[in-house]
Amino acid sequence: MEVDLIFKIAAVGIIVSILNQVLVRSGREEQATMTTLAALVVVLMIVVQRIAELFTLVETLFQF
C-alpha cells in the first residue's frame, strides 16, 4: 500500500476538521455537516478506486 494514499486521506481529514470547527463556531452547523459529508464522499471515492484496482490486479493474477 502506498503511504501517499494515507497522507491524502489524513490531509482531507485535517482540513475538514478545521473547517468544521470554524463553521460550527460561526453558527453554520448545516454547512459544517454538508462539508463533512462531502469530504466523506471524496475519501470513499478514493478508497473505492483503490479497491477496484485491487480487484483488477487479483483478476489478472488468477487468469490463465
Tab-separated table of N, CA and C in Angstrom:
chain	number	residue	atom	x	y	z
A	1	MET	N	0.845	-1.182	0.000
A	1	MET	CA	0.000	0.000	0.000
A	1	MET	C	0.884	1.237	0.000
A	2	GLU	N	0.459	2.195	-0.734
A	2	GLU	CA	1.220	3.421	-0.815
A	2	GLU	C	0.967	4.293	0.406
A	3	VAL	N	2.036	4.870	0.915
A	3	VAL	CA	1.913	5.771	2.056
A	3	VAL	C	1.265	7.076	1.594
A	4	ASP	N	1.403	7.373	0.335
A	4	ASP	CA	0.830	8.589	-0.239
A	4	ASP	C	-0.689	8.636	-0.048
A	5	LEU	N	-1.326	7.494	-0.189
A	5	LEU	CA	-2.781	7.408	-0.010
A	5	LEU	C	-3.176	7.756	1.422
A	6	ILE	N	-2.417	7.260	2.375
A	6	ILE	CA	-2.711	7.556	3.783
A	6	ILE	C	-2.548	9.039	4.063
A	7	PHE	N	-1.519	9.654	3.487
A	7	PHE	CA	-1.304	11.087	3.678
A	7	PHE	C	-2.424	11.915	3.047
A	8	LYS	N	-2.937	11.483	1.902
A	8	LYS	CA	-4.047	12.196	1.270
A	8	LYS	C	-5.299	12.157	2.141
A	9	ILE	N	-5.600	10.981	2.654
A	9	ILE	CA	-6.787	10.837	3.496
A	9	ILE	C	-6.625	11.624	4.791
A	10	ALA	N	-5.427	11.590	5.360
A	10	ALA	CA	-5.176	12.352	6.586
A	10	ALA	C	-5.277	13.854	6.328
A	11	ALA	N	-4.773	14.311	5.192
A	11	ALA	CA	-4.852	15.741	4.868
A	11	ALA	C	-6.299	16.188	4.710
A	12	VAL	N	-7.100	15.380	4.049
A	12	VAL	CA	-8.522	15.710	3.908
A	12	VAL	C	-9.185	15.763	5.280
A	13	GLY	N	-8.854	14.817	6.135
A	13	GLY	CA	-9.429	14.794	7.474
A	13	GLY	C	-9.059	16.009	8.298
A	14	ILE	N	-7.802	16.419	8.236
A	14	ILE	CA	-7.349	17.584	8.998
A	14	ILE	C	-8.008	18.854	8.486
A	15	ILE	N	-8.038	19.026	7.186
A	15	ILE	CA	-8.640	20.234	6.604
A	15	ILE	C	-10.127	20.304	6.936
A	16	VAL	N	-10.812	19.178	6.813
A	16	VAL	CA	-12.245	19.169	7.081
A	16	VAL	C	-12.534	19.405	8.557
A	17	SER	N	-11.716	18.858	9.437
A	17	SER	CA	-11.961	19.078	10.861
A	17	SER	C	-11.767	20.540	11.242
A	18	ILE	N	-10.758	21.190	10.671
A	18	ILE	CA	-10.557	22.622	10.929
A	18	ILE	C	-11.712	23.432	10.357
A	19	LEU	N	-12.100	23.132	9.136
A	19	LEU	CA	-13.212	23.844	8.513
A	19	LEU	C	-14.509	23.601	9.271
A	20	ASN	N	-14.694	22.389	9.755
A	20	ASN	CA	-15.892	22.058	10.522
A	20	ASN	C	-15.944	22.876	11.811
A	21	GLN	N	-14.845	22.979	12.512
A	21	GLN	CA	-14.808	23.755	13.749
A	21	GLN	C	-15.083	25.233	13.492
A	22	VAL	N	-14.530	25.768	12.417
A	22	VAL	CA	-14.766	27.176	12.080
A	22	VAL	C	-16.237	27.411	11.770
A	23	LEU	N	-16.831	26.525	11.009
A	23	LEU	CA	-18.238	26.687	10.652
A	23	LEU	C	-19.160	26.514	11.856
A	24	VAL	N	-18.862	25.571	12.729
A	24	VAL	CA	-19.702	25.370	13.912
A	24	VAL	C	-19.617	26.584	14.834
A	25	ARG	N	-18.431	27.109	15.026
A	25	ARG	CA	-18.274	28.261	15.924
A	25	ARG	C	-18.900	29.534	15.363
A	26	SER	N	-19.062	29.589	14.038
A	26	SER	CA	-19.708	30.761	13.452
A	26	SER	C	-21.221	30.570	13.321
A	27	GLY	N	-21.735	29.440	13.805
A	27	GLY	CA	-23.175	29.223	13.812
A	27	GLY	C	-23.734	28.610	12.550
A	28	ARG	N	-22.917	27.990	11.742
A	28	ARG	CA	-23.373	27.381	10.489
A	28	ARG	C	-23.234	25.857	10.570
A	29	GLU	N	-24.032	25.274	11.435
A	29	GLU	CA	-23.932	23.839	11.661
A	29	GLU	C	-24.322	23.021	10.432
A	30	GLU	N	-25.307	23.504	9.685
A	30	GLU	CA	-25.746	22.771	8.490
A	30	GLU	C	-24.644	22.714	7.447
A	31	GLN	N	-23.955	23.822	7.247
A	31	GLN	CA	-22.861	23.836	6.283
A	31	GLN	C	-21.693	22.984	6.768
A	32	ALA	N	-21.478	22.942	8.075
A	32	ALA	CA	-20.422	22.094	8.623
A	32	ALA	C	-20.738	20.621	8.363
A	33	THR	N	-22.000	20.265	8.533
A	33	THR	CA	-22.405	18.885	8.275
A	33	THR	C	-22.264	18.542	6.801
A	34	MET	N	-22.664	19.437	5.943
A	34	MET	CA	-22.538	19.190	4.500
A	34	MET	C	-21.084	19.094	4.073
A	35	THR	N	-20.220	19.893	4.676
A	35	THR	CA	-18.789	19.826	4.380
A	35	THR	C	-18.221	18.478	4.802
A	36	THR	N	-18.628	18.012	5.962
A	36	THR	CA	-18.166	16.713	6.437
A	36	THR	C	-18.651	15.595	5.526
A	37	LEU	N	-19.895	15.656	5.092
A	37	LEU	CA	-20.428	14.628	4.190
A	37	LEU	C	-19.730	14.663	2.832
A	38	ALA	N	-19.431	15.856	2.340
A	38	ALA	CA	-18.728	15.969	1.063
A	38	ALA	C	-17.325	15.377	1.163
A	39	ALA	N	-16.654	15.626	2.266
A	39	ALA	CA	-15.322	15.053	2.460
A	39	ALA	C	-15.389	13.538	2.573
A	40	LEU	N	-16.427	13.032	3.232
A	40	LEU	CA	-16.603	11.591	3.331
A	40	LEU	C	-16.789	10.968	1.952
A	41	VAL	N	-17.560	11.612	1.107
A	41	VAL	CA	-17.772	11.111	-0.254
A	41	VAL	C	-16.468	11.112	-1.036
A	42	VAL	N	-15.677	12.172	-0.889
A	42	VAL	CA	-14.390	12.255	-1.604
A	42	VAL	C	-13.460	11.128	-1.164
A	43	VAL	N	-13.365	10.913	0.134
A	43	VAL	CA	-12.489	9.849	0.643
A	43	VAL	C	-12.995	8.482	0.213
A	44	LEU	N	-14.309	8.281	0.242
A	44	LEU	CA	-14.855	6.998	-0.201
A	44	LEU	C	-14.594	6.750	-1.684
A	45	MET	N	-14.641	7.804	-2.485
A	45	MET	CA	-14.339	7.641	-3.915
A	45	MET	C	-12.886	7.236	-4.113
A	46	ILE	N	-11.983	7.823	-3.355
A	46	ILE	CA	-10.571	7.460	-3.452
A	46	ILE	C	-10.373	5.998	-3.055
A	47	VAL	N	-11.008	5.582	-1.958
A	47	VAL	CA	-10.852	4.209	-1.482
A	47	VAL	C	-11.479	3.215	-2.451
A	48	VAL	N	-12.636	3.556	-3.007
A	48	VAL	CA	-13.290	2.648	-3.955
A	48	VAL	C	-12.444	2.490	-5.222
A	49	GLN	N	-11.797	3.545	-5.671
A	49	GLN	CA	-10.911	3.427	-6.827
A	49	GLN	C	-9.753	2.475	-6.542
A	50	ARG	N	-9.193	2.575	-5.347
A	50	ARG	CA	-8.089	1.678	-4.974
A	50	ARG	C	-8.568	0.230	-4.854
A	51	ILE	N	-9.764	0.028	-4.336
A	51	ILE	CA	-10.307	-1.330	-4.229
A	51	ILE	C	-10.578	-1.898	-5.622
A	52	ALA	N	-11.043	-1.060	-6.537
A	52	ALA	CA	-11.258	-1.513	-7.918
A	52	ALA	C	-9.935	-1.907	-8.559
A	53	GLU	N	-8.884	-1.136	-8.293
A	53	GLU	CA	-7.562	-1.504	-8.808
A	53	GLU	C	-7.099	-2.830	-8.220
A	54	LEU	N	-7.375	-3.045	-6.941
A	54	LEU	CA	-7.006	-4.311	-6.302
A	54	LEU	C	-7.735	-5.475	-6.942
A	55	PHE	N	-9.042	-5.338	-7.187
A	55	PHE	CA	-9.801	-6.415	-7.813
A	55	PHE	C	-9.300	-6.690	-9.230
A	56	THR	N	-8.941	-5.663	-9.953
A	56	THR	CA	-8.394	-5.845	-11.294
A	56	THR	C	-7.064	-6.595	-11.236
A	57	LEU	N	-6.238	-6.250	-10.273
A	57	LEU	CA	-4.958	-6.932	-10.104
A	57	LEU	C	-5.154	-8.401	-9.751
A	58	VAL	N	-6.079	-8.688	-8.850
A	58	VAL	CA	-6.349	-10.076	-8.472
A	58	VAL	C	-6.919	-10.847	-9.653
A	59	GLU	N	-7.769	-10.207	-10.429
A	59	GLU	CA	-8.353	-10.874	-11.601
A	59	GLU	C	-7.278	-11.213	-12.629
A	60	THR	N	-6.383	-10.292	-12.893
A	60	THR	CA	-5.309	-10.574	-13.861
A	60	THR	C	-4.315	-11.591	-13.308
A	61	LEU	N	-4.172	-11.626	-12.000
A	61	LEU	CA	-3.248	-12.590	-11.396
A	61	LEU	C	-3.740	-14.017	-11.546
A	62	PHE	N	-5.047	-14.241	-11.404
A	62	PHE	CA	-5.578	-15.591	-11.442
A	62	PHE	C	-6.132	-15.988	-12.808
A	63	GLN	N	-5.979	-15.162	-13.823
A	63	GLN	CA	-6.402	-15.558	-15.167
A	63	GLN	C	-5.370	-16.461	-15.802
A	64	PHE	N	-5.865	-17.391	-16.590
A	64	PHE	CA	-4.963	-18.311	-17.267
A	64	PHE	C	-4.945	-18.051	-18.739
